[in-house]
Amino acid sequence: MFNQSDLTTLISAAPGRGVSIYLPTHSSGPETRQDPIRLRNLLTEAHAKLVADGVGKREADELLAPGEALLDDYPFWQHLDEGLALFLGADGSQYRFPVPLTFTEQVHIEPGFYVKPLLPLLSADGKFAVLTLTADGAALYAGSKFALTPDPEAGLPGGPTDNLDEDNQSRILASPTARPHTGGKATTSTQAYGETPTDWRKSVLDDWVGKVASAVERRLADQAIPLVLIADPELGGQFKKRSTLGPLLVGTVEKNPAALLNGKLHDTAYQVVRPHFEAGERAALERAALLLADGPTKVAVTIGEVVRAAFQGRVETLLLTDGAVEWGRFDEMADAVETHSEPGTSVIDLTEYATVKTLENKGAVYMLPPEALAGLFKSAIAPAAIAVLRY
């Protein structure tokens, strides 16, 4: 799934001219045959826009060539999700992200890449983690309101018995009558040979759960996102005793995760974490309302103020009207913002810029319906964004 490191990669790429293409796709079925046709049409549109922007036809062909190569890549089209984001740079850079978002078809030509349609995957009202525990092993997933994907960098230990010495294990579990007596007096199996099989199992599982808890805490240390635990009561209880995540462990589902298909796994986890997101959204709106009532010293209320504060790393929470766009330019050296009524050469979406900078500086972003932000001003018209400031 698209994550913060992917966003950083796209921003760091920063080609002088970038082509950003978004299209809806399908993971299976006859509809997959329509997806390459959609991309072909969008590449044709991109080519026309490049030529209109003064790019030579041959140069435009070269820039779009990696996208053209995908058109006949049959296996590629069989393993997609609900949407595809494709980025092609004049410097030769190219990135593609199948994601669980349904995009409207769109093409953007501008300096750098246009990433705003992907930002709902990183917003504060949808990013969480899911840990599943069974006696066979553990798995950590990155979650959003849209889907779950395995976390490839989780670093969890193997199953609880993966690294045990097999001979030692067999001796512990062997029948006492099969072991040699070393004393002349009868003793219990526990006294003579250590733990019983039941005690051994509890000891091994407890040690393993502790290692899992440590690995999860290391993985989530810099993210501060909520975690949902799905495990049977025994393992779930052991994890909660070992974990130091505190309020970030927002809920536990006492079920065997092996019985849940991936779609059901996501639905189950999201129902647990959803009240957490709704509470955070309400708290952000309430705080913004209080600060606005005291005067706008801790709140940026115009797009120019929001953009400058985001660039300076001062935005703690950005409240963004879902679907809003503010075209303009920002001169970082002069700290000057211009607004425009429509896109054009060197014109960017200022709300995208503010969102990206807020996320880069570990601020929270909430994408809200227009009426939520309009309500803060008792108006029928919502601002594109307002920002609660750190200072």
mmCIF file of C-alpha atoms in Angstrom:
data_model
loop_
_atom_site.group_PDB
_atom_site.id
_atom_site.type_symbol
_atom_site.label_atom_id
_atom_site.label_comp_id
_atom_site.label_asym_id
_atom_site.label_seq_id
_atom_site.Cartn_x
_atom_site.Cartn_y
_atom_site.Cartn_z
ATOM 1 C CA MET A 1 0.000 0.000 0.000
ATOM 2 C CA PHE A 2 1.125 3.565 -0.677
ATOM 3 C CA ASN A 3 2.865 4.842 2.466
ATOM 4 C CA GLN A 4 4.829 7.780 3.848
ATOM 5 C CA SER A 5 8.122 6.559 2.392
ATOM 6 C CA ASP A 6 6.495 6.330 -1.057
ATOM 7 C CA LEU A 7 5.295 9.908 -0.689
ATOM 8 C CA THR A 8 8.804 10.995 0.254
ATOM 9 C CA THR A 9 10.186 9.175 -2.795
ATOM 10 C CA LEU A 10 7.777 10.949 -5.135
ATOM 11 C CA ILE A 11 8.522 14.351 -3.650
ATOM 12 C CA SER A 12 12.282 13.774 -3.693
ATOM 13 C CA ALA A 13 12.157 12.716 -7.351
ATOM 14 C CA ALA A 14 11.074 16.272 -8.341
ATOM 15 C CA PRO A 15 11.559 16.099 -12.127
ATOM 16 C CA GLY A 16 11.512 19.422 -13.957
ATOM 17 C CA ARG A 17 8.468 18.135 -15.822
ATOM 18 C CA GLY A 18 6.361 15.313 -14.460
ATOM 19 C CA VAL A 19 3.384 13.414 -15.832
ATOM 20 C CA SER A 20 0.943 12.103 -13.213
ATOM 21 C CA ILE A 21 -1.805 9.771 -14.422
ATOM 22 C CA TYR A 22 -4.653 8.334 -12.347
ATOM 23 C CA LEU A 23 -7.203 5.796 -13.535
ATOM 24 C CA PRO A 24 -9.678 3.296 -12.070
ATOM 25 C CA THR A 25 -8.720 -0.361 -12.495
ATOM 26 C CA HIS A 26 -10.016 -3.845 -11.697
ATOM 27 C CA SER A 27 -8.385 -6.772 -9.912
ATOM 28 C CA SER A 28 -10.143 -9.516 -11.895
ATOM 29 C CA GLY A 29 -12.887 -10.296 -14.360
ATOM 30 C CA PRO A 30 -13.597 -9.167 -17.913
ATOM 31 C CA GLU A 31 -13.367 -5.501 -16.835
ATOM 32 C CA THR A 32 -9.574 -5.846 -16.720
ATOM 33 C CA ARG A 33 -9.593 -5.726 -20.540
ATOM 34 C CA GLN A 34 -10.840 -2.129 -20.396
ATOM 35 C CA ASP A 35 -8.052 -0.887 -18.133
ATOM 36 C CA PRO A 36 -5.266 -0.782 -20.780
ATOM 37 C CA ILE A 37 -7.651 1.088 -23.081
ATOM 38 C CA ARG A 38 -8.202 3.696 -20.372
ATOM 39 C CA LEU A 39 -4.468 4.104 -19.932
ATOM 40 C CA ARG A 40 -3.942 4.407 -23.690
ATOM 41 C CA ASN A 41 -6.475 7.233 -23.836
ATOM 42 C CA LEU A 42 -4.853 9.019 -20.894
ATOM 43 C CA LEU A 43 -1.398 8.678 -22.453
ATOM 44 C CA THR A 44 -2.787 10.242 -25.641
ATOM 45 C CA GLU A 45 -4.167 13.096 -23.540
ATOM 46 C CA ALA A 46 -0.811 13.497 -21.785
ATOM 47 C CA HIS A 47 1.008 13.592 -25.122
ATOM 48 C CA ALA A 48 -1.284 16.366 -26.386
ATOM 49 C CA LYS A 49 -0.787 18.384 -23.197
ATOM 50 C CA LEU A 50 2.994 18.017 -23.399
ATOM 51 C CA VAL A 51 3.079 19.189 -27.019
ATOM 52 C CA ALA A 52 0.792 22.108 -26.172
ATOM 53 C CA ASP A 53 3.234 22.979 -23.375
ATOM 54 C CA GLY A 54 6.078 23.271 -25.894
ATOM 55 C CA VAL A 55 7.545 19.773 -25.652
ATOM 56 C CA GLY A 56 8.689 18.240 -28.937
ATOM 57 C CA LYS A 57 6.780 15.180 -30.163
ATOM 58 C CA ARG A 58 9.846 12.922 -29.980
ATOM 59 C CA GLU A 59 10.658 14.094 -26.453
ATOM 60 C CA ALA A 60 7.046 13.523 -25.432
ATOM 61 C CA ASP A 61 7.172 10.009 -26.930
ATOM 62 C CA GLU A 62 10.295 9.216 -24.905
ATOM 63 C CA LEU A 63 8.828 10.574 -21.685
ATOM 64 C CA LEU A 64 5.661 8.483 -22.052
ATOM 65 C CA ALA A 65 7.382 5.326 -23.353
ATOM 66 C CA PRO A 66 7.332 3.465 -19.986
ATOM 67 C CA GLY A 67 3.568 3.968 -19.850
ATOM 68 C CA GLU A 68 3.171 2.750 -23.434
ATOM 69 C CA ALA A 69 5.153 -0.367 -22.514
ATOM 70 C CA LEU A 70 2.530 -1.267 -19.889
ATOM 71 C CA LEU A 71 -0.244 -1.457 -22.459
ATOM 72 C CA ASP A 72 0.805 -4.922 -23.684
ATOM 73 C CA ASP A 73 2.010 -6.210 -20.298
ATOM 74 C CA TYR A 74 -0.803 -8.740 -19.768
ATOM 75 C CA PRO A 75 0.363 -10.068 -16.337
ATOM 76 C CA PHE A 76 0.555 -6.511 -14.977
ATOM 77 C CA TRP A 77 -3.142 -5.893 -15.626
ATOM 78 C CA GLN A 78 -4.173 -9.113 -13.882
ATOM 79 C CA HIS A 79 -2.857 -8.100 -10.445
ATOM 80 C CA LEU A 80 -4.137 -4.590 -9.796
ATOM 81 C CA ASP A 81 -6.430 -3.048 -7.203
ATOM 82 C CA GLU A 82 -9.175 -0.436 -7.556
ATOM 83 C CA GLY A 83 -6.914 2.304 -8.875
ATOM 84 C CA LEU A 84 -3.556 2.911 -10.536
ATOM 85 C CA ALA A 85 -1.298 5.946 -10.074
ATOM 86 C CA LEU A 86 1.434 6.261 -12.700
ATOM 87 C CA PHE A 87 4.243 8.831 -12.552
ATOM 88 C CA LEU A 88 6.664 9.540 -15.406
ATOM 89 C CA GLY A 89 9.415 12.148 -15.181
ATOM 90 C CA ALA A 90 11.355 13.953 -17.899
ATOM 91 C CA ASP A 91 14.497 12.868 -16.028
ATOM 92 C CA GLY A 92 13.617 9.203 -16.672
ATOM 93 C CA SER A 93 12.079 8.549 -13.250
ATOM 94 C CA GLN A 94 9.002 6.319 -13.216
ATOM 95 C CA TYR A 95 6.770 5.000 -10.437
ATOM 96 C CA ARG A 96 3.492 3.122 -10.328
ATOM 97 C CA PHE A 97 1.225 2.334 -7.387
ATOM 98 C CA PRO A 98 -1.792 0.015 -7.520
ATOM 99 C CA VAL A 99 -3.947 1.164 -4.597
ATOM 100 C CA PRO A 100 -7.381 0.437 -3.059
ATOM 101 C CA LEU A 101 -8.778 3.810 -4.205
ATOM 102 C CA THR A 102 -11.116 4.370 -7.127
ATOM 103 C CA PHE A 103 -9.811 7.393 -9.017
ATOM 104 C CA THR A 104 -11.472 9.568 -11.587
ATOM 105 C CA GLU A 105 -9.441 9.547 -14.791
ATOM 106 C CA GLN A 106 -6.994 12.461 -14.729
ATOM 107 C CA VAL A 107 -3.702 13.667 -16.185
ATOM 108 C CA HIS A 108 -1.458 16.302 -14.627
ATOM 109 C CA ILE A 109 1.580 17.912 -16.261
ATOM 110 C CA GLU A 110 3.629 20.081 -13.900
ATOM 111 C CA PRO A 111 6.997 20.374 -12.184
ATOM 112 C CA GLY A 112 7.292 17.350 -9.916
ATOM 113 C CA PHE A 113 4.452 14.886 -9.433
ATOM 114 C CA TYR A 114 0.838 15.488 -8.410
ATOM 115 C CA VAL A 115 0.135 13.251 -5.405
ATOM 116 C CA LYS A 116 -3.043 14.649 -3.869
ATOM 117 C CA PRO A 117 -5.376 11.817 -4.991
ATOM 118 C CA LEU A 118 -3.199 9.404 -2.970
ATOM 119 C CA LEU A 119 -3.225 11.422 0.247
ATOM 120 C CA PRO A 120 -6.405 9.887 1.732
ATOM 121 C CA LEU A 121 -4.274 6.773 2.341
ATOM 122 C CA LEU A 122 -2.063 8.839 4.682
ATOM 123 C CA SER A 123 -4.625 11.068 6.378
ATOM 124 C CA ALA A 124 -5.116 10.933 10.140
ATOM 125 C CA ASP A 125 -8.660 9.603 9.809
ATOM 126 C CA GLY A 126 -7.735 6.333 8.179
ATOM 127 C CA LYS A 127 -4.224 5.074 8.931
ATOM 128 C CA PHE A 128 -3.820 2.211 11.399
ATOM 129 C CA ALA A 129 -2.107 -1.137 11.948
ATOM 130 C CA VAL A 130 -3.445 -4.623 12.571
ATOM 131 C CA LEU A 131 -1.573 -7.393 14.384
ATOM 132 C CA THR A 132 -2.761 -10.985 14.101
ATOM 133 C CA LEU A 133 -1.518 -13.659 16.494
ATOM 134 C CA THR A 134 -1.936 -17.426 16.325
ATOM 135 C CA ALA A 135 0.119 -20.269 17.753
ATOM 136 C CA ASP A 136 1.596 -20.637 14.252
ATOM 137 C CA GLY A 137 2.880 -17.085 13.904
ATOM 138 C CA ALA A 138 2.213 -13.346 13.806
ATOM 139 C CA ALA A 139 1.546 -10.862 11.012
ATOM 140 C CA LEU A 140 1.450 -7.057 10.956
ATOM 141 C CA TYR A 141 -0.650 -5.172 8.416
ATOM 142 C CA ALA A 142 -0.746 -1.556 7.322
ATOM 143 C CA GLY A 143 -4.361 -0.453 7.250
ATOM 144 C CA SER A 144 -6.466 2.397 5.941
ATOM 145 C CA LYS A 145 -10.195 2.917 5.683
ATOM 146 C CA PHE A 146 -9.892 1.248 2.286
ATOM 147 C CA ALA A 147 -7.814 -1.922 2.741
ATOM 148 C CA LEU A 148 -5.156 -3.914 4.582
ATOM 149 C CA THR A 149 -1.776 -4.879 3.168
ATOM 150 C CA PRO A 150 1.007 -6.913 4.817
ATOM 151 C CA ASP A 151 3.748 -4.705 6.257
ATOM 152 C CA PRO A 152 6.949 -5.840 4.501
ATOM 153 C CA GLU A 153 9.189 -4.133 7.078
ATOM 154 C CA ALA A 154 7.483 -5.413 10.211
ATOM 155 C CA GLY A 155 10.487 -7.451 11.395
ATOM 156 C CA LEU A 156 8.394 -9.872 13.442
ATOM 157 C CA PRO A 157 9.956 -13.082 14.808
ATOM 158 C CA GLY A 158 9.070 -16.449 13.294
ATOM 159 C CA GLY A 159 6.582 -18.831 14.834
ATOM 160 C CA PRO A 160 6.929 -19.700 18.533
ATOM 161 C CA THR A 161 8.688 -23.035 17.894
ATOM 162 C CA ASP A 162 10.765 -22.082 14.846
ATOM 163 C CA ASN A 163 14.067 -21.664 16.654
ATOM 164 C CA LEU A 164 13.810 -24.275 19.372
ATOM 165 C CA ASP A 165 16.382 -27.035 19.657
ATOM 166 C CA GLU A 166 14.442 -30.047 18.410
ATOM 167 C CA ASP A 167 16.261 -32.513 20.653
ATOM 168 C CA ASN A 168 15.611 -30.389 23.732
ATOM 169 C CA GLN A 169 11.974 -30.022 22.766
ATOM 170 C CA SER A 170 11.564 -33.768 22.270
ATOM 171 C CA ARG A 171 13.153 -34.500 25.627
ATOM 172 C CA ILE A 172 10.775 -32.096 27.352
ATOM 173 C CA LEU A 173 7.758 -33.582 25.657
ATOM 174 C CA ALA A 174 8.835 -37.226 25.871
ATOM 175 C CA SER A 175 7.040 -39.719 28.103
ATOM 176 C CA PRO A 176 8.786 -39.966 31.516
ATOM 177 C CA THR A 177 9.046 -43.743 31.183
ATOM 178 C CA ALA A 178 11.263 -43.296 28.128
ATOM 179 C CA ARG A 179 13.854 -41.311 30.085
ATOM 180 C CA PRO A 180 16.586 -42.836 32.271
ATOM 181 C CA HIS A 181 16.238 -42.664 36.062
ATOM 182 C CA THR A 182 19.162 -40.983 37.772
ATOM 183 C CA GLY A 183 18.022 -41.322 41.386
ATOM 184 C CA GLY A 184 16.943 -44.199 43.537
ATOM 185 C CA LYS A 185 13.752 -42.497 44.624
ATOM 186 C CA ALA A 186 10.653 -41.903 42.524
ATOM 187 C CA THR A 187 9.990 -38.252 41.668
ATOM 188 C CA THR A 188 7.391 -36.420 39.564
ATOM 189 C CA SER A 189 8.137 -35.697 35.929
ATOM 190 C CA THR A 190 8.123 -31.970 36.663
ATOM 191 C CA GLN A 191 10.767 -32.340 39.427
ATOM 192 C CA ALA A 192 13.020 -34.657 37.461
ATOM 193 C CA TYR A 193 12.704 -33.366 33.991
ATOM 194 C CA GLY A 194 11.649 -29.742 34.242
ATOM 195 C CA GLU A 195 8.418 -28.324 32.933
ATOM 196 C CA THR A 196 5.390 -30.381 31.982
ATOM 197 C CA PRO A 197 4.256 -30.100 28.349
ATOM 198 C CA THR A 198 1.559 -27.615 29.414
ATOM 199 C CA ASP A 199 4.044 -25.461 31.329
ATOM 200 C CA TRP A 200 6.528 -25.683 28.483
ATOM 201 C CA ARG A 201 3.909 -24.511 25.975
ATOM 202 C CA LYS A 202 2.947 -21.528 28.143
ATOM 203 C CA SER A 203 6.585 -20.593 28.659
ATOM 204 C CA VAL A 204 7.418 -20.767 24.950
ATOM 205 C CA LEU A 205 4.344 -18.791 23.909
ATOM 206 C CA ASP A 206 4.913 -16.147 26.562
ATOM 207 C CA ASP A 207 8.520 -15.645 25.485
ATOM 208 C CA TRP A 208 7.495 -15.468 21.823
ATOM 209 C CA VAL A 209 4.669 -12.992 22.447
ATOM 210 C CA GLY A 210 7.155 -10.768 24.271
ATOM 211 C CA LYS A 211 9.397 -10.744 21.193
ATOM 212 C CA VAL A 212 6.434 -9.937 18.964
ATOM 213 C CA ALA A 213 5.415 -7.057 21.247
ATOM 214 C CA SER A 214 8.936 -5.609 21.138
ATOM 215 C CA ALA A 215 9.084 -5.876 17.341
ATOM 216 C CA VAL A 216 5.683 -4.194 16.910
ATOM 217 C CA GLU A 217 6.656 -1.359 19.225
ATOM 218 C CA ARG A 218 9.882 -0.773 17.283
ATOM 219 C CA ARG A 219 7.973 -0.754 14.001
ATOM 220 C CA LEU A 220 5.288 1.673 15.199
ATOM 221 C CA ALA A 221 7.564 3.857 17.340
ATOM 222 C CA ASP A 222 7.799 6.735 14.856
ATOM 223 C CA GLN A 223 4.279 6.454 13.474
ATOM 224 C CA ALA A 224 2.038 6.866 16.534
ATOM 225 C CA ILE A 225 -0.871 5.165 14.771
ATOM 226 C CA PRO A 226 -3.575 3.031 16.424
ATOM 227 C CA LEU A 227 -3.205 -0.737 16.535
ATOM 228 C CA VAL A 228 -5.947 -3.365 16.471
ATOM 229 C CA LEU A 229 -5.051 -6.808 17.846
ATOM 230 C CA ILE A 230 -6.818 -9.899 16.523
ATOM 231 C CA ALA A 231 -6.058 -13.056 18.511
ATOM 232 C CA ASP A 232 -7.640 -15.709 20.678
ATOM 233 C CA PRO A 233 -8.147 -14.719 24.345
ATOM 234 C CA GLU A 234 -5.007 -16.496 25.589
ATOM 235 C CA LEU A 235 -2.559 -14.913 23.142
ATOM 236 C CA GLY A 236 -4.370 -11.575 23.218
ATOM 237 C CA GLY A 237 -4.087 -11.458 26.996
ATOM 238 C CA GLN A 238 -0.377 -12.283 26.894
ATOM 239 C CA PHE A 239 0.260 -9.552 24.326
ATOM 240 C CA LYS A 240 -1.566 -6.904 26.356
ATOM 241 C CA LYS A 241 0.520 -7.813 29.419
ATOM 242 C CA ARG A 242 3.743 -7.497 27.432
ATOM 243 C CA SER A 243 2.867 -4.429 25.332
ATOM 244 C CA THR A 244 3.796 -0.866 26.257
ATOM 245 C CA LEU A 245 1.756 0.723 23.458
ATOM 246 C CA GLY A 246 -0.742 2.104 25.960
ATOM 247 C CA PRO A 247 -3.645 3.992 24.345
ATOM 248 C CA LEU A 248 -2.340 3.244 20.855
ATOM 249 C CA LEU A 249 -3.670 -0.307 21.327
ATOM 250 C CA VAL A 250 -7.238 0.782 20.654
ATOM 251 C CA GLY A 251 -8.965 -2.587 20.706
ATOM 252 C CA THR A 252 -8.775 -6.360 20.645
ATOM 253 C CA VAL A 253 -10.857 -8.799 18.634
ATOM 254 C CA GLU A 254 -10.949 -12.176 20.385
ATOM 255 C CA LYS A 255 -11.109 -14.369 17.306
ATOM 256 C CA ASN A 256 -8.768 -16.691 15.506
ATOM 257 C CA PRO A 257 -7.566 -14.491 12.605
ATOM 258 C CA ALA A 258 -6.994 -17.596 10.473
ATOM 259 C CA ALA A 259 -10.779 -17.883 10.190
ATOM 260 C CA LEU A 260 -11.089 -14.412 8.619
ATOM 261 C CA LEU A 261 -10.490 -13.783 4.936
ATOM 262 C CA ASN A 262 -8.543 -10.600 4.125
ATOM 263 C CA GLY A 263 -11.667 -8.580 3.301
ATOM 264 C CA LYS A 264 -13.370 -9.689 6.491
ATOM 265 C CA LEU A 265 -10.161 -9.052 8.422
ATOM 266 C CA HIS A 266 -10.180 -5.437 7.231
ATOM 267 C CA ASP A 267 -13.864 -4.913 7.982
ATOM 268 C CA THR A 268 -13.510 -6.391 11.460
ATOM 269 C CA ALA A 269 -10.483 -4.261 12.323
ATOM 270 C CA TYR A 270 -11.900 -1.048 10.863
ATOM 271 C CA GLN A 271 -15.075 -1.312 12.928
ATOM 272 C CA VAL A 272 -12.876 -1.416 16.035
ATOM 273 C CA VAL A 273 -10.706 1.551 15.073
ATOM 274 C CA ARG A 274 -13.386 3.720 13.471
ATOM 275 C CA PRO A 275 -14.596 5.294 16.767
ATOM 276 C CA HIS A 276 -10.972 6.283 17.449
ATOM 277 C CA PHE A 277 -10.817 8.144 14.138
ATOM 278 C CA GLU A 278 -14.179 9.799 14.669
ATOM 279 C CA ALA A 279 -13.118 10.953 18.135
ATOM 280 C CA GLY A 280 -9.890 12.404 16.703
ATOM 281 C CA GLU A 281 -11.824 14.225 13.980
ATOM 282 C CA ARG A 282 -14.277 15.673 16.500
ATOM 283 C CA ALA A 283 -11.458 16.737 18.790
ATOM 284 C CA ALA A 284 -9.629 18.457 15.912
ATOM 285 C CA LEU A 285 -12.770 20.357 14.887
ATOM 286 C CA GLU A 286 -13.547 21.352 18.491
ATOM 287 C CA ARG A 287 -10.007 22.597 19.045
ATOM 288 C CA ALA A 288 -10.101 24.624 15.836
ATOM 289 C CA ALA A 289 -13.434 26.154 16.883
ATOM 290 C CA LEU A 290 -12.063 27.172 20.303
ATOM 291 C CA LEU A 291 -8.938 28.714 18.790
ATOM 292 C CA LEU A 292 -10.977 30.589 16.193
ATOM 293 C CA ALA A 293 -13.172 31.999 18.977
ATOM 294 C CA ASP A 294 -10.073 33.309 20.768
ATOM 295 C CA GLY A 295 -8.740 34.920 17.578
ATOM 296 C CA PRO A 296 -6.746 33.521 14.658
ATOM 297 C CA THR A 297 -3.308 33.695 16.296
ATOM 298 C CA LYS A 298 -3.041 29.889 16.513
ATOM 299 C CA VAL A 299 -5.058 29.163 13.380
ATOM 300 C CA ALA A 300 -4.308 29.848 9.714
ATOM 301 C CA VAL A 301 -7.533 30.592 7.863
ATOM 302 C CA THR A 302 -6.522 31.708 4.364
ATOM 303 C CA ILE A 303 -4.773 29.539 1.812
ATOM 304 C CA GLY A 304 -1.747 31.848 1.818
ATOM 305 C CA GLU A 305 -1.373 31.585 5.590
ATOM 306 C CA VAL A 306 -1.889 27.826 5.485
ATOM 307 C CA VAL A 307 0.739 27.313 2.762
ATOM 308 C CA ARG A 308 3.362 29.479 4.488
ATOM 309 C CA ALA A 309 2.779 27.795 7.854
ATOM 310 C CA ALA A 310 3.000 24.335 6.271
ATOM 311 C CA PHE A 311 6.287 25.235 4.569
ATOM 312 C CA GLN A 312 7.683 26.443 7.914
ATOM 313 C CA GLY A 313 6.674 23.197 9.664
ATOM 314 C CA ARG A 314 4.234 25.030 11.941
ATOM 315 C CA VAL A 315 1.063 23.083 11.103
ATOM 316 C CA GLU A 316 0.030 20.667 13.831
ATOM 317 C CA THR A 317 -3.325 19.733 12.285
ATOM 318 C CA LEU A 318 -4.589 20.492 8.792
ATOM 319 C CA LEU A 319 -8.343 20.384 8.212
ATOM 320 C CA LEU A 320 -8.903 19.987 4.491
ATOM 321 C CA THR A 321 -12.185 20.222 2.609
ATOM 322 C CA ASP A 322 -12.432 17.001 0.639
ATOM 323 C CA GLY A 323 -12.281 17.733 -3.082
ATOM 324 C CA ALA A 324 -11.230 21.383 -2.690
ATOM 325 C CA VAL A 325 -8.565 22.786 -5.016
ATOM 326 C CA GLU A 326 -6.761 26.129 -4.797
ATOM 327 C CA TRP A 327 -4.580 26.862 -7.812
ATOM 328 C CA GLY A 328 -1.602 29.144 -7.394
ATOM 329 C CA ARG A 329 2.128 29.595 -6.978
ATOM 330 C CA PHE A 330 4.313 29.697 -3.894
ATOM 331 C CA ASP A 331 7.735 31.312 -3.980
ATOM 332 C CA GLU A 332 9.532 29.663 -1.065
ATOM 333 C CA MET A 333 12.451 32.098 -1.185
ATOM 334 C CA ALA A 334 10.233 35.181 -1.110
ATOM 335 C CA ASP A 335 7.586 33.531 1.119
ATOM 336 C CA ALA A 336 4.968 34.802 -1.320
ATOM 337 C CA VAL A 337 1.738 33.091 -2.383
ATOM 338 C CA GLU A 338 -0.244 33.882 -5.540
ATOM 339 C CA THR A 339 -3.674 32.405 -6.227
ATOM 340 C CA HIS A 340 -5.039 31.649 -9.702
ATOM 341 C CA SER A 341 -8.492 30.818 -10.942
ATOM 342 C CA GLU A 342 -7.344 27.857 -13.059
ATOM 343 C CA PRO A 343 -4.311 25.629 -13.664
ATOM 344 C CA GLY A 344 -1.488 26.797 -15.897
ATOM 345 C CA THR A 345 2.275 26.746 -16.384
ATOM 346 C CA SER A 346 4.068 26.452 -13.013
ATOM 347 C CA VAL A 347 0.702 26.636 -11.242
ATOM 348 C CA ILE A 348 0.161 24.041 -8.494
ATOM 349 C CA ASP A 349 -2.674 22.946 -6.231
ATOM 350 C CA LEU A 350 -1.816 24.852 -3.063
ATOM 351 C CA THR A 351 -3.913 22.518 -0.897
ATOM 352 C CA GLU A 352 -1.810 19.591 -2.113
ATOM 353 C CA TYR A 353 1.390 21.477 -1.284
ATOM 354 C CA ALA A 354 0.135 22.280 2.228
ATOM 355 C CA THR A 355 -0.959 18.674 2.806
ATOM 356 C CA VAL A 356 2.352 17.208 1.684
ATOM 357 C CA LYS A 357 4.371 19.617 3.838
ATOM 358 C CA THR A 358 2.158 18.922 6.857
ATOM 359 C CA LEU A 359 2.662 15.169 6.504
ATOM 360 C CA GLU A 360 6.413 15.613 5.968
ATOM 361 C CA ASN A 361 6.605 17.480 9.271
ATOM 362 C CA LYS A 362 4.550 14.816 11.094
ATOM 363 C CA GLY A 363 1.386 16.877 11.330
ATOM 364 C CA ALA A 364 -2.082 15.349 11.177
ATOM 365 C CA VAL A 365 -4.366 15.785 8.164
ATOM 366 C CA TYR A 366 -8.134 15.307 8.247
ATOM 367 C CA MET A 367 -10.086 15.313 4.988
ATOM 368 C CA LEU A 368 -13.588 16.455 5.855
ATOM 369 C CA PRO A 369 -16.873 17.060 4.031
ATOM 370 C CA PRO A 370 -17.460 20.729 3.140
ATOM 371 C CA GLU A 371 -20.209 21.185 5.723
ATOM 372 C CA ALA A 372 -17.826 20.292 8.557
ATOM 373 C CA LEU A 373 -15.463 23.178 7.813
ATOM 374 C CA ALA A 374 -18.269 25.547 6.809
ATOM 375 C CA GLY A 375 -19.795 24.937 10.230
ATOM 376 C CA LEU A 376 -16.737 26.403 11.937
ATOM 377 C CA PHE A 377 -17.522 29.750 10.334
ATOM 378 C CA LYS A 378 -21.332 29.429 10.413
ATOM 379 C CA SER A 379 -21.246 29.801 6.663
ATOM 380 C CA ALA A 380 -22.630 27.913 3.697
ATOM 381 C CA ILE A 381 -19.249 28.103 1.969
ATOM 382 C CA ALA A 382 -16.338 26.026 3.256
ATOM 383 C CA PRO A 383 -12.744 27.231 3.037
ATOM 384 C CA ALA A 384 -10.367 24.941 1.175
ATOM 385 C CA ALA A 385 -8.354 24.390 4.354
ATOM 386 C CA ILE A 386 -7.614 25.726 7.811
ATOM 387 C CA ALA A 387 -4.598 24.858 9.933
ATOM 388 C CA VAL A 388 -4.109 24.595 13.686
ATOM 389 C CA LEU A 389 -0.592 25.836 14.357
ATOM 390 C CA ARG A 390 2.110 24.536 16.677
ATOM 391 C CA TYR A 391 3.268 28.085 17.367
#
